[in-house]
Amino acid sequence: MTVAGISHRDQCAIVGIGATDFSRDSGRSVLSLACQAALAAITDAGLKVEDIDGLVRSDYDAVSHNDLANALGLTDLTYWGATGQGGGAPCGMVGQAIGAVMSGQARHILVYRALNGRSGVRFGQRKPTGDRVGGAGGMEEFFMPHGLTSPGQAWALTAQRHMHEFGTTRDQMGHIAVTCRKRANANPAAQMHDRVLTLEDYHAARMLSSPLGFNDYCLESDGACAVIVTSAERARDGKQQPVLIRAVAQAASADPQAGLYMPTLMRKTLTTQPSADVARVLYGRAGLGPSDIDVAQIYDCFTITVLVQLEDYGFCAKGEGGPFAASGALDMDGALPINTAGGNLSEAYIHGMNHVVEGVKQIRGQSTSQVAGAQTCLVTSGIPVASSAMILRAA
Amino acid sequence: MGDITQIPLPSTADPDTAGFFEAASRGELVVRTCHACGHVIHLPKALCDRCHSWDTGWRQVEPRGRIYTYSIVERQVHPAFPAPFTLIVVELEDEPSARLMGCLPGSPDIAVGMTVRGEFETVEDVALLRWRLDAD
């Protein structure tokens, strides 16, 4: 699982975390949000702005490395990069930063995601009438003319298939929504902090695209998150307790498919996702397995997205994600507490970058839903696109 | 369905996928196939992803299949597709490794595995495959 004998295991650390407030209408530019999260992360790390010599962004981010370097007044930028796609990116972005640090291209890399995801460009918004769709390798020409126009609809098709193959129920998906909401209720920064959600509320809410209802969908948010990656050696002298990156992985070995999410409906299976590939590579690199994970931040654009990953990351057998989610295993006193800040479902939709920030907080012991004695945290990024994940651990 | 003038019509000019729409305009459903190894290249591309031959073409299949999965859309996202309507993913009877997206009006009594039959409907200069549940 390593190339030419070089392993990044425990070689790098996250030394700073930063976030903006999360809202439906930030009233600020995406660039301002990125700057705000960046400055918060730099302050948290006890660094100076001029210490930042590398930037990694998501391929979806409106803020380019030039934009942020200019706005922050960086004077010594020696590395920048981007990876994707979208929600599949954040852990891969950290992996890219590790590569740059270990190859000596930069010392302190700021990894960021900023968006006005509610007040600005919203996912699933239609293109202007009259525009032809597809035709650029993304294969949308086979989907959008038939009414598939949003990620929620695509995940509904996957959820229905999971129900058909394994008998998964809405009630089981509801447990995931309720669990994330409970963690958000404990997190004052979460957009859903003041909104209680019971299983009864979940069932009473309106159906959007069956079998997915209102509370199966994540939030739409304005906000930004940023973290700083450096070497484990430099991290030892830092202001914060260093959080080691045990291992990171990107993987897309089986049936990757073109474009974005729509062509993934053509894969041989919908109920095993690229997360299964990521899990295999990640656990191999980490020398750890699912039983070693104390707490997990699992990418949750939809409840079903979590359910499939619980299986793919080996916390239960394939097909058992529903019963596992409904068993209480995801609660604070369960086998695998998840999404302890509320996740995309109930904290904010910062495209999974908020999951990275929360993973660091768990290892530092700073979460608003702290898992006692957490030594390892799995952080995953989005599917159905080719995905990424990492394991954080205490130094 | 809804206002057909609002349907997001497919680009039919991509060299990799244009043959699908050309065949559709003749009323034929085709899948892209490798002449060297017989692999079905779906969704269609010029290069065979199995044997890497560029010698690929189109094979006609019957517009019949089974529902692989479905969703009843109850919240409208696009004006051409007023809710409720039903999204379906169809596994082709002649070539189950190839699936196609489709939709049905309203919220019919539907289940995975039901058989469907397609015919083409012309909208502007494009022929779109429209599926119907078999009456059995």
Short mmCIF file of C-alpha atoms in Angstrom, two decimals:
data_model
loop_
_atom_site.label_atom_id
_atom_site.label_comp_id
_atom_site.label_asym_id
_atom_site.label_seq_id
_atom_site.Cartn_x
_atom_site.Cartn_y
_atom_site.Cartn_z
CA MET A 1 0.00 0.00 0.00
CA THR A 2 3.01 2.28 -0.12
CA VAL A 3 5.02 3.37 -3.11
CA ALA A 4 8.76 2.66 -3.22
CA GLY A 5 8.80 1.94 0.50
CA ILE A 6 7.80 5.47 1.46
CA SER A 7 4.97 5.66 3.97
CA HIS A 8 3.22 8.78 5.15
CA ARG A 9 1.96 6.97 8.26
CA ASP A 10 2.04 9.43 11.18
CA GLN A 11 4.48 11.67 9.29
CA CYS A 12 2.21 14.71 9.15
CA ALA A 13 -0.20 16.43 11.50
CA ILE A 14 -3.04 18.90 11.54
CA VAL A 15 -1.97 21.79 13.76
CA GLY A 16 -4.65 24.38 13.15
CA ILE A 17 -8.40 24.40 12.51
CA GLY A 18 -10.69 27.27 11.61
CA ALA A 19 -14.28 27.85 10.62
CA THR A 20 -16.68 30.68 9.94
CA ASP A 21 -20.17 30.89 11.29
CA PHE A 22 -22.59 28.73 9.27
CA SER A 23 -25.71 30.34 7.85
CA ARG A 24 -28.24 30.52 5.03
CA ASP A 25 -27.02 33.94 3.93
CA SER A 26 -23.52 34.98 4.90
CA GLY A 27 -23.73 38.44 3.36
CA ARG A 28 -20.04 38.04 2.52
CA SER A 29 -18.12 37.00 -0.56
CA VAL A 30 -16.89 33.41 -0.77
CA LEU A 31 -13.40 34.90 -0.73
CA SER A 32 -14.12 36.64 2.59
CA LEU A 33 -15.39 33.36 4.05
CA ALA A 34 -12.19 31.60 2.94
CA CYS A 35 -10.07 34.36 4.49
CA GLN A 36 -12.00 34.21 7.75
CA ALA A 37 -11.59 30.43 8.09
CA ALA A 38 -7.92 30.69 7.07
CA LEU A 39 -7.13 33.37 9.66
CA ALA A 40 -8.93 31.36 12.34
CA ALA A 41 -6.87 28.26 11.50
CA ILE A 42 -3.61 30.23 11.46
CA THR A 43 -4.41 31.79 14.86
CA ASP A 44 -5.43 28.42 16.26
CA ALA A 45 -2.09 26.98 15.17
CA GLY A 46 -0.13 29.84 16.71
CA LEU A 47 1.35 30.65 13.32
CA LYS A 48 1.71 33.91 11.41
CA VAL A 49 0.08 34.47 8.04
CA GLU A 50 3.51 34.57 6.41
CA ASP A 51 4.20 31.02 7.65
CA ILE A 52 1.67 29.68 5.13
CA ASP A 53 3.60 28.61 2.02
CA GLY A 54 1.13 26.12 0.52
CA LEU A 55 -2.56 26.08 -0.39
CA VAL A 56 -4.85 23.19 -1.34
CA ARG A 57 -8.41 23.78 -2.50
CA SER A 58 -11.35 21.76 -3.75
CA ASP A 59 -11.92 21.65 -7.50
CA TYR A 60 -15.40 23.02 -6.79
CA ASP A 61 -14.17 26.03 -4.82
CA ALA A 62 -14.81 29.47 -6.28
CA VAL A 63 -11.69 30.74 -4.48
CA SER A 64 -8.52 29.99 -6.43
CA HIS A 65 -5.09 29.83 -4.82
CA ASN A 66 -4.28 33.18 -6.42
CA ASP A 67 -7.41 34.73 -4.94
CA LEU A 68 -6.62 33.57 -1.43
CA ALA A 69 -2.87 34.28 -1.61
CA ASN A 70 -3.66 37.79 -2.76
CA ALA A 71 -6.36 38.41 -0.19
CA LEU A 72 -4.22 37.13 2.70
CA GLY A 73 -1.12 38.93 1.44
CA LEU A 74 0.93 35.73 1.28
CA THR A 75 4.49 36.45 0.21
CA ASP A 76 6.13 33.04 0.12
CA LEU A 77 3.81 30.62 -1.67
CA THR A 78 5.77 27.63 -3.01
CA TYR A 79 3.00 25.07 -3.51
CA TRP A 80 -0.64 24.95 -4.53
CA GLY A 81 -2.96 22.24 -5.69
CA ALA A 82 -6.56 21.16 -6.03
CA THR A 83 -8.39 17.89 -6.01
CA GLY A 84 -11.95 16.70 -6.36
CA GLN A 85 -14.61 15.99 -6.95
CA GLY A 86 -16.81 18.09 -4.77
CA GLY A 87 -17.65 16.27 -1.57
CA GLY A 88 -15.23 13.48 -2.39
CA ALA A 89 -12.34 15.91 -2.03
CA PRO A 90 -11.61 17.03 1.56
CA CYS A 91 -9.60 14.05 2.85
CA GLY A 92 -7.88 13.84 -0.53
CA MET A 93 -6.99 17.52 -0.18
CA VAL A 94 -5.28 16.72 3.13
CA GLY A 95 -3.51 13.85 1.36
CA GLN A 96 -2.27 16.24 -1.31
CA ALA A 97 -0.92 18.52 1.43
CA ILE A 98 0.89 15.55 3.00
CA GLY A 99 2.53 14.81 -0.35
CA ALA A 100 3.71 18.39 -0.67
CA VAL A 101 5.05 18.53 2.91
CA MET A 102 6.86 15.18 2.68
CA SER A 103 8.44 16.10 -0.65
CA GLY A 104 9.69 19.39 0.73
CA GLN A 105 7.55 21.63 -1.46
CA ALA A 106 6.01 23.53 1.44
CA ARG A 107 6.08 23.62 5.24
CA HIS A 108 2.64 24.81 6.37
CA ILE A 109 -0.19 24.08 3.98
CA LEU A 110 -3.59 25.63 4.37
CA VAL A 111 -6.36 23.32 3.14
CA TYR A 112 -9.70 25.10 2.69
CA ARG A 113 -13.28 24.88 1.42
CA ALA A 114 -15.50 27.95 1.18
CA LEU A 115 -18.94 28.34 -0.35
CA ASN A 116 -22.12 30.33 -0.37
CA GLY A 117 -24.01 27.09 -0.85
CA ARG A 118 -27.41 28.53 0.08
CA SER A 119 -27.37 32.20 -0.89
CA GLY A 120 -25.16 31.67 -3.94
CA VAL A 121 -24.96 28.73 -6.32
CA ARG A 122 -27.14 25.86 -5.03
CA PHE A 123 -26.63 22.26 -6.08
CA GLY A 124 -29.34 20.85 -8.30
CA GLN A 125 -30.35 24.27 -9.57
CA ARG A 126 -31.43 24.00 -13.16
CA LYS A 127 -29.44 25.29 -16.04
CA PRO A 128 -30.93 28.11 -18.11
CA THR A 129 -33.72 26.90 -20.38
CA GLY A 130 -32.56 26.34 -23.91
CA ASP A 131 -29.07 25.13 -23.02
CA ARG A 132 -28.27 21.68 -24.30
CA VAL A 133 -27.05 19.33 -21.58
CA GLY A 134 -24.05 17.01 -21.66
CA GLY A 135 -21.82 16.46 -24.62
CA ALA A 136 -18.55 17.16 -22.85
CA GLY A 137 -17.69 13.72 -21.53
CA GLY A 138 -19.87 14.12 -18.45
CA MET A 139 -22.71 12.07 -19.96
CA GLU A 140 -25.50 14.27 -18.59
CA GLU A 141 -27.18 13.88 -22.00
CA PHE A 142 -28.31 10.41 -20.89
CA PHE A 143 -29.89 11.59 -17.63
CA MET A 144 -31.19 15.15 -17.49
CA PRO A 145 -33.58 14.83 -20.48
CA HIS A 146 -35.33 12.12 -18.44
CA GLY A 147 -35.83 14.24 -15.35
CA LEU A 148 -32.80 13.36 -13.22
CA THR A 149 -31.58 16.80 -12.22
CA SER A 150 -30.44 16.65 -8.58
CA PRO A 151 -28.15 14.59 -6.32
CA GLY A 152 -31.08 13.84 -4.01
CA GLN A 153 -32.94 12.08 -6.80
CA ALA A 154 -29.86 9.99 -7.62
CA TRP A 155 -29.42 8.98 -3.99
CA ALA A 156 -33.13 8.14 -3.81
CA LEU A 157 -32.58 5.64 -6.63
CA THR A 158 -29.68 4.12 -4.68
CA ALA A 159 -31.71 4.01 -1.47
CA GLN A 160 -34.58 2.24 -3.23
CA ARG A 161 -32.15 -0.33 -4.61
CA HIS A 162 -30.64 -0.84 -1.12
CA MET A 163 -34.14 -1.43 0.24
CA HIS A 164 -34.82 -3.93 -2.56
CA GLU A 165 -31.61 -5.89 -2.03
CA PHE A 166 -31.44 -5.85 1.76
CA GLY A 167 -34.81 -4.84 3.18
CA THR A 168 -33.51 -1.52 4.47
CA THR A 169 -36.27 0.72 5.86
CA ARG A 170 -36.99 4.43 6.17
CA ASP A 171 -37.08 3.99 9.92
CA GLN A 172 -33.45 2.85 9.86
CA MET A 173 -32.40 5.85 7.76
CA GLY A 174 -34.34 8.01 10.19
CA HIS A 175 -32.07 6.92 13.03
CA ILE A 176 -29.13 8.47 11.15
CA ALA A 177 -30.97 11.79 10.74
CA VAL A 178 -31.98 11.83 14.40
CA THR A 179 -28.46 10.93 15.58
CA CYS A 180 -26.85 13.76 13.63
CA ARG A 181 -29.51 16.18 14.89
CA LYS A 182 -28.84 15.25 18.53
CA ARG A 183 -25.15 16.05 18.06
CA ALA A 184 -26.09 19.36 16.40
CA ASN A 185 -28.35 20.19 19.33
CA ALA A 186 -25.23 20.04 21.52
CA ASN A 187 -23.17 22.17 19.12
CA PRO A 188 -23.92 25.92 19.35
CA ALA A 189 -22.24 26.48 15.96
CA ALA A 190 -24.58 24.08 14.16
CA GLN A 191 -27.29 25.53 11.94
CA MET A 192 -29.79 23.09 13.49
CA HIS A 193 -28.65 23.69 17.07
CA ASP A 194 -32.09 24.81 18.24
CA ARG A 195 -34.21 22.41 16.18
CA VAL A 196 -35.09 19.11 17.80
CA LEU A 197 -35.79 16.16 15.50
CA THR A 198 -37.52 12.99 16.68
CA LEU A 199 -38.13 9.82 14.71
CA GLU A 200 -41.81 10.81 14.67
CA ASP A 201 -40.88 14.18 13.13
CA TYR A 202 -38.78 12.35 10.56
CA HIS A 203 -41.69 10.18 9.47
CA ALA A 204 -44.11 13.11 9.44
CA ALA A 205 -41.93 15.31 7.22
CA ARG A 206 -42.74 15.55 3.52
CA MET A 207 -41.37 13.12 0.97
CA LEU A 208 -39.11 14.75 -1.61
CA SER A 209 -37.97 11.90 -3.84
CA SER A 210 -39.05 8.53 -2.48
CA PRO A 211 -37.77 6.89 -0.38
CA LEU A 212 -35.94 10.06 0.73
CA GLY A 213 -37.83 12.68 2.70
CA PHE A 214 -37.00 16.15 3.93
CA ASN A 215 -34.75 15.02 6.79
CA ASP A 216 -32.80 12.56 4.66
CA TYR A 217 -31.32 15.56 2.83
CA CYS A 218 -28.38 17.60 4.15
CA LEU A 219 -28.47 21.33 4.73
CA GLU A 220 -27.49 24.01 2.25
CA SER A 221 -25.03 26.38 3.87
CA ASP A 222 -22.88 29.45 3.53
CA GLY A 223 -19.55 29.07 5.32
CA ALA A 224 -15.96 27.94 5.21
CA CYS A 225 -13.58 25.59 7.02
CA ALA A 226 -9.80 25.38 6.90
CA VAL A 227 -7.04 23.27 8.45
CA ILE A 228 -3.25 23.53 8.47
CA VAL A 229 -1.08 20.52 7.64
CA THR A 230 2.58 20.33 8.53
CA SER A 231 5.17 17.68 9.41
CA ALA A 232 4.75 15.73 12.65
CA GLU A 233 8.19 16.95 13.67
CA ARG A 234 7.29 20.64 13.30
CA ALA A 235 3.94 19.96 14.95
CA ARG A 236 5.67 18.94 18.19
CA ASP A 237 6.75 22.54 18.77
CA GLY A 238 3.34 24.00 17.98
CA LYS A 239 0.76 25.73 20.12
CA GLN A 240 -1.80 22.92 19.92
CA GLN A 241 -1.69 19.30 20.82
CA PRO A 242 -0.73 17.83 17.43
CA VAL A 243 -3.24 15.56 15.75
CA LEU A 244 -1.39 12.98 13.68
CA ILE A 245 -2.68 11.85 10.31
CA ARG A 246 -2.29 8.10 10.71
CA ALA A 247 -3.08 7.53 7.04
CA VAL A 248 -5.02 9.01 4.16
CA ALA A 249 -6.36 7.37 1.00
CA GLN A 250 -8.06 8.16 -2.25
CA ALA A 251 -9.41 5.24 -4.26
CA ALA A 252 -11.45 4.62 -7.37
CA SER A 253 -10.51 1.12 -8.40
CA ALA A 254 -13.84 -0.34 -9.40
CA ASP A 255 -16.10 1.03 -12.12
CA PRO A 256 -15.23 4.72 -11.68
CA GLN A 257 -17.67 6.10 -14.33
CA ALA A 258 -17.42 9.42 -16.13
CA GLY A 259 -18.53 12.87 -15.11
CA LEU A 260 -20.13 13.57 -11.76
CA TYR A 261 -22.78 11.68 -9.87
CA MET A 262 -25.27 10.79 -12.62
CA PRO A 263 -23.22 8.17 -14.52
CA THR A 264 -22.48 6.39 -11.22
CA LEU A 265 -26.02 4.98 -11.58
CA MET A 266 -24.57 2.79 -14.35
CA ARG A 267 -22.16 0.95 -12.04
CA LYS A 268 -22.48 -2.80 -11.68
CA THR A 269 -23.72 -2.23 -8.15
CA LEU A 270 -25.22 0.81 -6.44
CA THR A 271 -25.09 -0.62 -2.95
CA THR A 272 -21.31 -0.89 -2.71
CA GLN A 273 -19.64 2.44 -3.37
CA PRO A 274 -16.06 3.74 -3.90
CA SER A 275 -15.95 4.01 -0.10
CA ALA A 276 -15.28 0.24 -0.09
CA ASP A 277 -12.17 0.82 -2.21
CA VAL A 278 -11.07 3.70 0.00
CA ALA A 279 -11.56 1.58 3.12
CA ARG A 280 -9.34 -1.20 1.82
CA VAL A 281 -6.50 1.17 0.88
CA LEU A 282 -6.87 3.28 4.02
CA TYR A 283 -6.89 0.44 6.54
CA GLY A 284 -3.93 -1.13 4.75
CA ARG A 285 -1.92 2.06 4.94
CA ALA A 286 -2.92 2.72 8.54
CA GLY A 287 -2.32 -0.80 9.80
CA LEU A 288 -5.66 -0.40 11.55
CA GLY A 289 -9.16 -1.74 11.01
CA PRO A 290 -12.72 -0.73 11.80
CA SER A 291 -12.50 -2.15 15.33
CA ASP A 292 -9.69 0.35 16.08
CA ILE A 293 -11.88 3.38 15.32
CA ASP A 294 -13.20 5.24 18.40
CA VAL A 295 -15.33 7.85 16.63
CA ALA A 296 -16.15 8.65 13.00
CA GLN A 297 -17.12 11.69 10.94
CA ILE A 298 -18.94 10.11 8.02
CA TYR A 299 -19.83 12.17 4.97
CA ASP A 300 -23.57 12.65 5.03
CA CYS A 301 -25.05 14.48 2.06
CA PHE A 302 -27.99 12.09 2.64
CA THR A 303 -28.81 9.57 5.36
CA ILE A 304 -28.43 6.68 2.91
CA THR A 305 -24.89 7.90 2.15
CA VAL A 306 -23.96 7.18 5.77
CA LEU A 307 -25.74 3.83 5.80
CA VAL A 308 -23.79 2.55 2.78
CA GLN A 309 -20.48 3.77 4.24
CA LEU A 310 -21.10 2.02 7.57
CA GLU A 311 -21.02 -1.16 5.50
CA ASP A 312 -18.22 -0.15 3.14
CA TYR A 313 -15.91 0.90 6.00
CA GLY A 314 -16.53 -2.46 7.67
CA PHE A 315 -18.46 -1.45 10.78
CA CYS A 316 -21.09 -4.01 9.81
CA ALA A 317 -21.63 -6.52 7.01
CA LYS A 318 -22.94 -5.48 3.58
CA GLY A 319 -26.67 -5.10 3.85
CA GLU A 320 -26.60 -4.67 7.63
CA GLY A 321 -26.22 -0.88 7.59
CA GLY A 322 -29.89 -0.33 8.40
CA PRO A 323 -30.11 -2.59 11.46
CA PHE A 324 -26.70 -1.30 12.62
CA ALA A 325 -27.85 2.33 12.39
CA ALA A 326 -31.05 1.52 14.28
CA SER A 327 -29.27 -0.47 17.00
CA GLY A 328 -28.02 2.53 18.95
CA ALA A 329 -24.45 1.90 17.77
CA LEU A 330 -24.18 5.48 16.46
CA ASP A 331 -25.14 7.13 19.75
CA MET A 332 -22.60 8.66 22.11
CA ASP A 333 -22.47 5.50 24.21
CA GLY A 334 -22.63 3.19 21.19
CA ALA A 335 -19.90 1.27 19.41
CA LEU A 336 -19.35 4.03 16.84
CA PRO A 337 -20.44 7.58 17.67
CA ILE A 338 -20.67 9.51 14.39
CA ASN A 339 -20.85 13.07 13.16
CA THR A 340 -20.33 14.57 16.58
CA ALA A 341 -20.80 18.16 15.39
CA GLY A 342 -23.98 17.29 13.48
CA GLY A 343 -22.48 16.57 10.05
CA ASN A 344 -23.73 17.86 6.71
CA LEU A 345 -27.21 16.82 7.80
CA SER A 346 -27.43 19.08 10.84
CA GLU A 347 -24.27 21.16 11.43
CA ALA A 348 -23.62 22.67 8.00
CA TYR A 349 -22.91 21.63 4.45
CA ILE A 350 -19.30 22.68 4.05
CA HIS A 351 -18.92 19.80 1.64
CA GLY A 352 -17.27 17.55 4.24
CA MET A 353 -14.53 19.98 5.27
CA ASN A 354 -16.43 20.47 8.55
CA HIS A 355 -15.97 16.72 9.11
CA VAL A 356 -12.19 17.22 9.01
CA VAL A 357 -12.37 20.06 11.54
CA GLU A 358 -14.58 18.00 13.87
CA GLY A 359 -12.27 14.99 13.58
CA VAL A 360 -9.39 17.12 14.86
CA LYS A 361 -11.54 18.41 17.73
CA GLN A 362 -12.33 14.86 18.84
CA ILE A 363 -8.65 13.94 19.06
CA ARG A 364 -7.90 17.19 20.91
CA GLY A 365 -10.80 16.54 23.30
CA GLN A 366 -12.56 19.76 22.23
CA SER A 367 -15.81 18.49 20.70
CA THR A 368 -19.19 19.62 22.00
CA SER A 369 -20.03 15.90 21.95
CA GLN A 370 -16.71 14.55 23.11
CA VAL A 371 -16.13 10.81 23.01
CA ALA A 372 -14.25 10.08 26.22
CA GLY A 373 -10.67 9.06 25.56
CA ALA A 374 -10.98 9.10 21.76
CA GLN A 375 -7.62 8.08 20.33
CA THR A 376 -8.63 7.48 16.70
CA CYS A 377 -11.13 9.20 14.42
CA LEU A 378 -12.13 8.10 10.93
CA VAL A 379 -13.03 10.99 8.63
CA THR A 380 -14.63 10.19 5.29
CA SER A 381 -15.39 12.29 2.25
CA GLY A 382 -18.22 12.04 -0.24
CA ILE A 383 -19.58 9.39 -2.53
CA PRO A 384 -20.83 8.30 -5.11
CA VAL A 385 -17.88 9.97 -6.83
CA ALA A 386 -14.37 8.58 -6.39
CA SER A 387 -13.72 9.25 -2.75
CA SER A 388 -11.20 9.70 0.05
CA ALA A 389 -10.86 9.23 3.80
CA MET A 390 -8.33 9.45 6.60
CA ILE A 391 -7.67 8.31 10.13
CA LEU A 392 -6.60 10.87 12.70
CA ARG A 393 -4.98 9.86 15.97
CA ALA A 394 -3.57 11.29 19.13
CA ALA A 395 0.20 11.86 19.16
CA MET B 1 -45.33 14.99 -18.54
CA GLY B 2 -44.76 18.71 -18.18
CA ASP B 3 -44.00 21.45 -20.65
CA ILE B 4 -41.90 19.73 -23.30
CA THR B 5 -40.49 23.05 -24.47
CA GLN B 6 -38.66 23.18 -21.13
CA ILE B 7 -37.02 19.73 -21.31
CA PRO B 8 -33.24 19.99 -20.96
CA LEU B 9 -32.48 18.48 -24.35
CA PRO B 10 -29.32 16.44 -24.85
CA SER B 11 -26.32 17.66 -26.75
CA THR B 12 -26.11 15.33 -29.75
CA ALA B 13 -22.80 16.57 -31.10
CA ASP B 14 -20.32 14.75 -28.89
CA PRO B 15 -18.26 12.38 -31.07
CA ASP B 16 -18.42 9.62 -28.41
CA THR B 17 -22.17 9.65 -27.88
CA ALA B 18 -23.65 11.16 -31.08
CA GLY B 19 -24.26 7.72 -32.63
CA PHE B 20 -26.78 6.94 -29.89
CA PHE B 21 -28.87 9.96 -30.84
CA GLU B 22 -28.43 9.39 -34.59
CA ALA B 23 -29.84 5.90 -34.16
CA ALA B 24 -32.62 7.23 -31.96
CA SER B 25 -33.68 9.60 -34.72
CA ARG B 26 -34.17 6.47 -36.91
CA GLY B 27 -36.20 4.89 -34.12
CA GLU B 28 -33.43 2.48 -33.14
CA LEU B 29 -31.96 1.84 -29.69
CA VAL B 30 -28.23 1.06 -29.80
CA VAL B 31 -25.38 0.36 -27.40
CA ARG B 32 -21.74 1.04 -28.19
CA THR B 33 -19.84 -2.21 -28.67
CA CYS B 34 -16.21 -3.16 -29.20
CA HIS B 35 -15.73 -4.94 -32.53
CA ALA B 36 -12.51 -6.53 -31.27
CA CYS B 37 -13.65 -8.11 -28.02
CA GLY B 38 -17.43 -7.69 -27.94
CA HIS B 39 -17.45 -5.62 -24.75
CA VAL B 40 -20.37 -3.23 -24.34
CA ILE B 41 -18.96 0.25 -23.69
CA HIS B 42 -21.59 1.90 -21.59
CA LEU B 43 -21.95 4.83 -21.34
CA PRO B 44 -20.62 5.13 -24.90
CA LYS B 45 -17.03 6.09 -25.54
CA ALA B 46 -14.76 5.72 -28.58
CA LEU B 47 -12.18 3.53 -26.83
CA CYS B 48 -12.90 0.06 -25.46
CA ASP B 49 -12.06 0.19 -21.74
CA ARG B 50 -11.48 -3.57 -21.66
CA CYS B 51 -9.16 -4.31 -24.62
CA HIS B 52 -8.29 -0.72 -25.64
CA SER B 53 -9.30 -1.21 -29.24
CA TRP B 54 -10.52 1.87 -31.11
CA ASP B 55 -12.53 -0.39 -33.42
CA THR B 56 -15.91 0.22 -31.82
CA GLY B 57 -19.39 0.68 -33.20
CA TRP B 58 -23.08 0.41 -32.42
CA ARG B 59 -25.28 -2.62 -31.91
CA GLN B 60 -29.04 -2.44 -32.05
CA VAL B 61 -30.98 -3.79 -29.07
CA GLU B 62 -34.68 -4.10 -28.35
CA PRO B 63 -36.18 -1.24 -26.34
CA ARG B 64 -37.27 -3.61 -23.60
CA GLY B 65 -36.03 -3.92 -20.05
CA ARG B 66 -36.68 -4.23 -16.35
CA ILE B 67 -36.90 -1.64 -13.60
CA TYR B 68 -33.58 -1.76 -11.73
CA THR B 69 -34.59 0.97 -9.30
CA TYR B 70 -37.00 3.91 -9.17
CA SER B 71 -37.97 7.03 -7.24
CA ILE B 72 -41.24 8.90 -7.11
CA VAL B 73 -40.29 12.57 -7.23
CA GLU B 74 -42.74 14.51 -5.11
CA ARG B 75 -40.91 17.82 -4.98
CA GLN B 76 -40.47 19.56 -8.30
CA VAL B 77 -36.91 20.57 -9.17
CA HIS B 78 -37.30 21.36 -12.87
CA PRO B 79 -40.35 22.89 -14.66
CA ALA B 80 -40.26 20.29 -17.43
CA PHE B 81 -40.85 17.62 -14.79
CA PRO B 82 -43.75 18.63 -12.54
CA ALA B 83 -44.24 16.48 -9.44
CA PRO B 84 -45.23 13.82 -9.04
CA PHE B 85 -43.33 11.87 -11.64
CA THR B 86 -41.33 8.67 -11.43
CA LEU B 87 -37.66 8.28 -12.24
CA ILE B 88 -36.69 4.81 -13.40
CA VAL B 89 -33.38 3.11 -14.13
CA VAL B 90 -33.93 0.42 -16.76
CA GLU B 91 -31.76 -2.65 -17.17
CA LEU B 92 -31.92 -3.61 -20.87
CA GLU B 93 -33.27 -7.09 -21.56
CA ASP B 94 -30.82 -7.70 -24.42
CA GLU B 95 -27.84 -6.28 -22.55
CA PRO B 96 -28.25 -6.15 -18.76
CA SER B 97 -24.81 -4.55 -18.32
CA ALA B 98 -26.27 -1.43 -19.94
CA ARG B 99 -28.81 0.62 -18.02
CA LEU B 100 -30.72 3.67 -19.19
CA MET B 101 -32.41 6.46 -17.31
CA GLY B 102 -36.07 7.02 -17.90
CA CYS B 103 -39.19 8.53 -16.43
CA LEU B 104 -42.87 7.77 -16.14
CA PRO B 105 -45.68 10.28 -15.62
CA GLY B 106 -47.31 10.39 -12.20
CA SER B 107 -46.77 7.83 -9.47
CA PRO B 108 -47.74 4.44 -10.90
CA ASP B 109 -47.85 1.26 -8.86
CA ILE B 110 -44.29 0.17 -9.50
CA ALA B 111 -41.71 -2.31 -8.23
CA VAL B 112 -38.15 -3.35 -8.99
CA GLY B 113 -38.14 -6.04 -11.67
CA MET B 114 -41.23 -4.89 -13.56
CA THR B 115 -40.83 -5.00 -17.33
CA VAL B 116 -40.97 -1.89 -19.49
CA ARG B 117 -41.09 -1.15 -23.20
CA GLY B 118 -39.76 1.97 -24.90
CA GLU B 119 -40.56 4.06 -27.93
CA PHE B 120 -39.10 7.26 -29.22
CA GLU B 121 -40.74 10.65 -28.98
CA THR B 122 -39.39 13.53 -31.05
CA VAL B 123 -38.86 16.84 -29.27
CA GLU B 124 -37.43 19.55 -31.53
CA ASP B 125 -34.60 17.75 -33.35
CA VAL B 126 -34.06 15.00 -30.78
CA ALA B 127 -35.70 11.59 -30.32
CA LEU B 128 -36.11 10.76 -26.62
CA LEU B 129 -36.78 7.22 -25.42
CA ARG B 130 -40.05 7.05 -23.48
CA TRP B 131 -40.74 3.99 -21.36
CA ARG B 132 -44.07 2.43 -20.48
CA LEU B 133 -44.84 -0.27 -17.93
CA ASP B 134 -45.86 -3.49 -19.68
CA ALA B 135 -49.58 -3.91 -19.29
CA ASP B 136 -49.20 -7.66 -18.75
#
